[in-house]
PDB file of C-alpha atoms in Angstrom:
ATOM      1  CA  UNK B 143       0.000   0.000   0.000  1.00  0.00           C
ATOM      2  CA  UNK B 144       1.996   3.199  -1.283  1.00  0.00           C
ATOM      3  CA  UNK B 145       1.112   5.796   1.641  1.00  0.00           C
ATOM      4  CA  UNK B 146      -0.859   9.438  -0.050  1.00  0.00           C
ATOM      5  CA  UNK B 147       0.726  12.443   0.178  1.00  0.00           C
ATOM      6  CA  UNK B 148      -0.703  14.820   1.822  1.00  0.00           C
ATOM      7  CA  UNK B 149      -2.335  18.283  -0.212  1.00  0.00           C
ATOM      8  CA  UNK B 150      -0.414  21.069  -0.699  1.00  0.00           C
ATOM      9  CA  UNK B 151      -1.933  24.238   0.920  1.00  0.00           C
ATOM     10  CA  UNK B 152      -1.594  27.460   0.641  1.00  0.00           C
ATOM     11  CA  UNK B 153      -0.683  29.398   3.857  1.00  0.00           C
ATOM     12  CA  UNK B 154      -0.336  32.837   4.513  1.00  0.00           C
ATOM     13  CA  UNK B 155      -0.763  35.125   7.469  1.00  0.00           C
ATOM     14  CA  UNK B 156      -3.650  38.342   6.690  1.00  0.00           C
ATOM     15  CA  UNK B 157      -0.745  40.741   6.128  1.00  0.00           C
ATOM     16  CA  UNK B 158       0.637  39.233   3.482  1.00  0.00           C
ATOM     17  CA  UNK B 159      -1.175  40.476  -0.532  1.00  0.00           C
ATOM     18  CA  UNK B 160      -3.125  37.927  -1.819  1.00  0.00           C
ATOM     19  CA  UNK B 161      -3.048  37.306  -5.841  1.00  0.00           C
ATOM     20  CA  UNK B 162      -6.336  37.506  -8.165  1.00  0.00           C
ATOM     21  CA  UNK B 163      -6.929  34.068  -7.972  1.00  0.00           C
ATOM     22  CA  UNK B 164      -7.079  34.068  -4.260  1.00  0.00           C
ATOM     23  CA  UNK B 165     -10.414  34.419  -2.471  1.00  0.00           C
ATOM     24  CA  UNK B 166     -10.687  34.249   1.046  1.00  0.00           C
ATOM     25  CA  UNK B 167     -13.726  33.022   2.378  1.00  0.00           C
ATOM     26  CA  UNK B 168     -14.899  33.665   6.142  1.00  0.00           C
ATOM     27  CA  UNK B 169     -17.023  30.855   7.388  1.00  0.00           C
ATOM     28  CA  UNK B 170     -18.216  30.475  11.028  1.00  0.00           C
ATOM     29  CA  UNK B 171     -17.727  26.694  10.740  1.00  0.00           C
ATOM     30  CA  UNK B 172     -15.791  24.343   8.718  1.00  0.00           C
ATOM     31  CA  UNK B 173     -19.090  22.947   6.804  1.00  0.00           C
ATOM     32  CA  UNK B 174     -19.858  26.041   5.950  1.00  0.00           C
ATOM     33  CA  UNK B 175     -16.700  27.233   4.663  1.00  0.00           C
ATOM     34  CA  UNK B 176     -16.755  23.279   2.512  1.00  0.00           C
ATOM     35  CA  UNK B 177     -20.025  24.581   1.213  1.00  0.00           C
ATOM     36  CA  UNK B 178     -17.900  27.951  -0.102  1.00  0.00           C
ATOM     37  CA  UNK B 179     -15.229  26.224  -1.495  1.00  0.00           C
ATOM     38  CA  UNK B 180     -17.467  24.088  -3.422  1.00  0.00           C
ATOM     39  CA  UNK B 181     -19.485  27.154  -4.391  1.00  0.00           C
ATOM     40  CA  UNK B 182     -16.187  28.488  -5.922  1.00  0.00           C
ATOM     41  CA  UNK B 183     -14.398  25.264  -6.835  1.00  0.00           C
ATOM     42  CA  UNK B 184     -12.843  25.793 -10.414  1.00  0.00           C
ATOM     43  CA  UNK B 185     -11.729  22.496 -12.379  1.00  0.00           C
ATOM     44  CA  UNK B 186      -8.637  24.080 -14.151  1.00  0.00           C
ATOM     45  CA  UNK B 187      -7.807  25.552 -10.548  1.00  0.00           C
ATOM     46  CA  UNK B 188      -7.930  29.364 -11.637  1.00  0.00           C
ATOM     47  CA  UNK B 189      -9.586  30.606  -8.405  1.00  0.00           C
ATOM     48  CA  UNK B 190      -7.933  28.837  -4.950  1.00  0.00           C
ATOM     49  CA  UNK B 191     -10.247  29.294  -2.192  1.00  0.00           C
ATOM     50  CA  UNK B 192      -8.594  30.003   1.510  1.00  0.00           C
ATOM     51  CA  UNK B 193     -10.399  30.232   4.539  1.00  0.00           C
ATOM     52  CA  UNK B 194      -9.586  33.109   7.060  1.00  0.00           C
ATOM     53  CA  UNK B 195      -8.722  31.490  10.254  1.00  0.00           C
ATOM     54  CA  UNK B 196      -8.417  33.593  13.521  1.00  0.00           C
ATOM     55  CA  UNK B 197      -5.782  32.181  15.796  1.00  0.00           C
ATOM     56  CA  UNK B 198      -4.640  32.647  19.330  1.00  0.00           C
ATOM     57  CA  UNK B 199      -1.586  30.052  19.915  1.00  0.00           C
ATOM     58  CA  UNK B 200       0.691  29.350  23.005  1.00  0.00           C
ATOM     59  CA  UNK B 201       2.659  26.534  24.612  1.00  0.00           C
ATOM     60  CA  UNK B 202      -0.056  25.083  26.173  1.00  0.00           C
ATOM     61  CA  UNK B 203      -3.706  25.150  25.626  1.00  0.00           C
ATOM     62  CA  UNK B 204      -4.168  26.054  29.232  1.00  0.00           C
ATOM     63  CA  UNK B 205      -2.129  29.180  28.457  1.00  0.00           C
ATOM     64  CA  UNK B 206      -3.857  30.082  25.436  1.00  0.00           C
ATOM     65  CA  UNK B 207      -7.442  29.844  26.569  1.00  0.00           C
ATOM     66  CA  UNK B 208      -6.394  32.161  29.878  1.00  0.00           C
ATOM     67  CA  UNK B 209      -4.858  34.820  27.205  1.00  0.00           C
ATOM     68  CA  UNK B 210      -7.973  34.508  25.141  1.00  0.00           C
ATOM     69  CA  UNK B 211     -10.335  35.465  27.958  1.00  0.00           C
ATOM     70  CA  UNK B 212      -7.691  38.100  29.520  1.00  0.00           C
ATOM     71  CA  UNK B 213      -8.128  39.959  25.879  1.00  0.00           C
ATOM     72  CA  UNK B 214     -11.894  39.800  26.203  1.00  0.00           C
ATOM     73  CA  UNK B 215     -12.356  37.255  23.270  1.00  0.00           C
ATOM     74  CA  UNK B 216     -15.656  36.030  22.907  1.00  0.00           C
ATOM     75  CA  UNK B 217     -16.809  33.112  20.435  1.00  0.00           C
ATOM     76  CA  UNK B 218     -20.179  34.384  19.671  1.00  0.00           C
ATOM     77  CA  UNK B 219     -18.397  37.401  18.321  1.00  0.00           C
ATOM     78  CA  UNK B 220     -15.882  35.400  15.625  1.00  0.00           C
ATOM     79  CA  UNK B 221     -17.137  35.895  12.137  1.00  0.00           C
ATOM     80  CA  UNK B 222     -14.710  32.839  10.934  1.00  0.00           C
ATOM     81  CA  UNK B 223     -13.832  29.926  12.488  1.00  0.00           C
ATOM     82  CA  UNK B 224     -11.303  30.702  15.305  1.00  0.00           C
ATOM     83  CA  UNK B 225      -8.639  28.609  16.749  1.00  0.00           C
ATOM     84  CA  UNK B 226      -6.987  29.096  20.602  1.00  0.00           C
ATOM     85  CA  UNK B 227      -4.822  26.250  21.508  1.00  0.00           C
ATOM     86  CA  UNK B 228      -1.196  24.911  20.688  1.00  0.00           C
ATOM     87  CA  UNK B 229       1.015  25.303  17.348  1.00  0.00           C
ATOM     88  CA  UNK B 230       0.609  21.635  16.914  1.00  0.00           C
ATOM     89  CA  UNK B 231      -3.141  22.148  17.220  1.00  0.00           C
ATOM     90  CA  UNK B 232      -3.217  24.775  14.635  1.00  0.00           C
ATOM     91  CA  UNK B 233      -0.553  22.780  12.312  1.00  0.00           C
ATOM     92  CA  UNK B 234      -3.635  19.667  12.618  1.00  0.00           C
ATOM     93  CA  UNK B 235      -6.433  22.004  11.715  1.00  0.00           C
ATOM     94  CA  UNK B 236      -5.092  23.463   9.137  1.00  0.00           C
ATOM     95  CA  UNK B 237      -3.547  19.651   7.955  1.00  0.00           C
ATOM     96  CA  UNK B 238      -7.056  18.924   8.526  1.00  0.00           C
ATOM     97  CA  UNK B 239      -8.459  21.899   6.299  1.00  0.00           C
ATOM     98  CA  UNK B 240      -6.535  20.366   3.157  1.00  0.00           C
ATOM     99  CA  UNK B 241      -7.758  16.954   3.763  1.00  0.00           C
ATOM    100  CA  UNK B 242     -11.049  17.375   4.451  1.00  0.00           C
ATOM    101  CA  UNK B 243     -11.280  19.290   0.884  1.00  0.00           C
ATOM    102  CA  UNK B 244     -12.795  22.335   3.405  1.00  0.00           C
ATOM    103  CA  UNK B 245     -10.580  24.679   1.324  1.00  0.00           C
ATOM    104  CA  UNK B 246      -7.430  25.265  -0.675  1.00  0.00           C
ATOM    105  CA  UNK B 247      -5.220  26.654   2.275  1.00  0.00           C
ATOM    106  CA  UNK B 248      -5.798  29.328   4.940  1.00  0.00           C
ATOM    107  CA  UNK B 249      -5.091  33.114   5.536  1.00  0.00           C
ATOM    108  CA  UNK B 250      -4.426  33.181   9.403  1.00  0.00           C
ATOM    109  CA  UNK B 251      -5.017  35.955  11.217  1.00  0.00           C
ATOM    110  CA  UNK B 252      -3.546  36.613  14.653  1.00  0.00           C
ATOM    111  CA  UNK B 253      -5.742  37.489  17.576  1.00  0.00           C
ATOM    112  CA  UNK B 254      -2.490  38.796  19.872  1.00  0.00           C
ATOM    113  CA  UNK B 255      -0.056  41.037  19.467  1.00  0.00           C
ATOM    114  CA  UNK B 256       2.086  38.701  17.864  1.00  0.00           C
ATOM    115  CA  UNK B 257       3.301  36.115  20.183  1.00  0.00           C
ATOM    116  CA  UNK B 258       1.146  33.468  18.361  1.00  0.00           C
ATOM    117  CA  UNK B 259       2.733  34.908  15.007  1.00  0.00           C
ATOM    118  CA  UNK B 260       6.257  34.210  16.244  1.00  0.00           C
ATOM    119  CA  UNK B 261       5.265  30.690  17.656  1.00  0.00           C
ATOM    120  CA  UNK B 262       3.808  29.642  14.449  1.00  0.00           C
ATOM    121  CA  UNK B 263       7.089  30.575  12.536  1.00  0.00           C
ATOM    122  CA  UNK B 264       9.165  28.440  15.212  1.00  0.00           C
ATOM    123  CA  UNK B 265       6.704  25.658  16.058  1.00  0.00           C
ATOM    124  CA  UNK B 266       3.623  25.535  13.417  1.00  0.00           C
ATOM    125  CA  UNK B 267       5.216  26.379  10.192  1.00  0.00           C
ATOM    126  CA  UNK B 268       8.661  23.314  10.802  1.00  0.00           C
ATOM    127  CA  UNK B 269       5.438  20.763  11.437  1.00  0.00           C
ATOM    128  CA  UNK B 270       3.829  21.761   8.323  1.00  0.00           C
ATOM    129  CA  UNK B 271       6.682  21.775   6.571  1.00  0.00           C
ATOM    130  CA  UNK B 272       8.198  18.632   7.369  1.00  0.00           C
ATOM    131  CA  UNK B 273       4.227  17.095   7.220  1.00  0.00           C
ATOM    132  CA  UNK B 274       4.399  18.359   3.502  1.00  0.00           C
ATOM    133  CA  UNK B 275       1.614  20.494   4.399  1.00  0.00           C
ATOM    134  CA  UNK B 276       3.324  23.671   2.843  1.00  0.00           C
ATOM    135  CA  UNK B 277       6.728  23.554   0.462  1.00  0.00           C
ATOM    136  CA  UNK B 278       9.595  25.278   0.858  1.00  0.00           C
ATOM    137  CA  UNK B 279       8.968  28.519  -0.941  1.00  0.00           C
ATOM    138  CA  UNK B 280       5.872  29.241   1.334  1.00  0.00           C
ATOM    139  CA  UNK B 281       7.334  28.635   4.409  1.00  0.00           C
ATOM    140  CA  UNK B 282      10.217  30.794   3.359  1.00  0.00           C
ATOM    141  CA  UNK B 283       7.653  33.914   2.000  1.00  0.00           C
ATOM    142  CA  UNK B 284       5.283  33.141   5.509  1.00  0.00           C
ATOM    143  CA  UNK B 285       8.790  33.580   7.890  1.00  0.00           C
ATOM    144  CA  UNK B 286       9.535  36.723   5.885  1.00  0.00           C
ATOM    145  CA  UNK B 287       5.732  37.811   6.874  1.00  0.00           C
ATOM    146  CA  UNK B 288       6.409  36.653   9.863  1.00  0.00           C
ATOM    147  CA  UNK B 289       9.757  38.852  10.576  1.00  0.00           C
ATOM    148  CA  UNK B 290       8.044  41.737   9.231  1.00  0.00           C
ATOM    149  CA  UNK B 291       4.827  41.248  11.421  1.00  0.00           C
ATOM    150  CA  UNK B 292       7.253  41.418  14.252  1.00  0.00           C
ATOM    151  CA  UNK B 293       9.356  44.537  13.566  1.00  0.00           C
ATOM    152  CA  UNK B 294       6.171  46.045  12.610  1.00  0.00           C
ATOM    153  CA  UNK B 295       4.787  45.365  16.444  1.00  0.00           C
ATOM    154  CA  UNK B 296       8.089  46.030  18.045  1.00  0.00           C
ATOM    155  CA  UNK B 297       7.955  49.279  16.535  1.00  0.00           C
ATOM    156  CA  UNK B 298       4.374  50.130  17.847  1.00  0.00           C
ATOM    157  CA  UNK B 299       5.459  48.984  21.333  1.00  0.00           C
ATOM    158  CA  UNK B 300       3.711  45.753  21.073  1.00  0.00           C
ATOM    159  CA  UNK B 301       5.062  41.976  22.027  1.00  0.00           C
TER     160      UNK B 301
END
């Protein structure tokens, strides 16, 4: 039995441009956003169809949940699905996006002022990687989004 790779997604953080034939689709829920990407599904792959995915990320889930409520987060307020938990927990989702055929890749958007940005570059974005989730050139443009996310909150006075 020859094992299946796994799908190819496009990643990239919501300060990064998006080209023409990206549309990002906001979804509350993952069958909705499935229900999108089928909507906009193109056979000769001419429109790719992300999902915006709000994240909140920290070493443990424990940690991330108590950040979430100490910025005064509320789920009933998320207009796309939103993810607070781990890096590896994000790196499954989003793993789990592309499988499930819910959409072509994500745009993630951070929550914090950043620390979940730099913890996906050094903890979400090697898994993904090495998974085969993402290939080399879009880990390499997301870290550069990444560094420039951060210099960009260091200047403001931010994490």
């Amino acid at each position: 039995m020859t094992a299946r790779r796994p799908r190819r997604l496009h990643v990239a953080l919501d300060t990064q441009p998006t080209g023409s034939a990206v549309h990002r689709v906001r979804a509350t829920d993952l069958r909705r956003a499935a229900a999108m990407h089928d909507d906009l599904s193109d056979p000769a792959g001419a429109v790719i169809a992300v999902l915006d995915v709000e994240f909140l990320i920290a070493p443990t889930a424990r940690a991330a949940r108590i950040e979430y409520r100490n910025r005064g987060l509320d789920a009933d307020d998320a207009t796309t699905v939103r993810y607070v938990g781990t890096p590896g927990g994000l790196a499954g989702l989003i793993a789990d996006i592309g499988a499930a055929g819910v959409a072509d890749g994500v745009v993630l958007v951070g929550l914090d002022d950043g620390d979940s940005v730099e913890l996906l570059s050094s903890t979400t974005l090697p898994r993904l990687l090495r998974d085969g989730i993402v290939d080399a050139d879009t880990a390499s443009t997301l870290r550069a989004a990444v560094d420039v996310t951060a210099r960009e909150s260091a200047s403001h006075g931010g994490s």
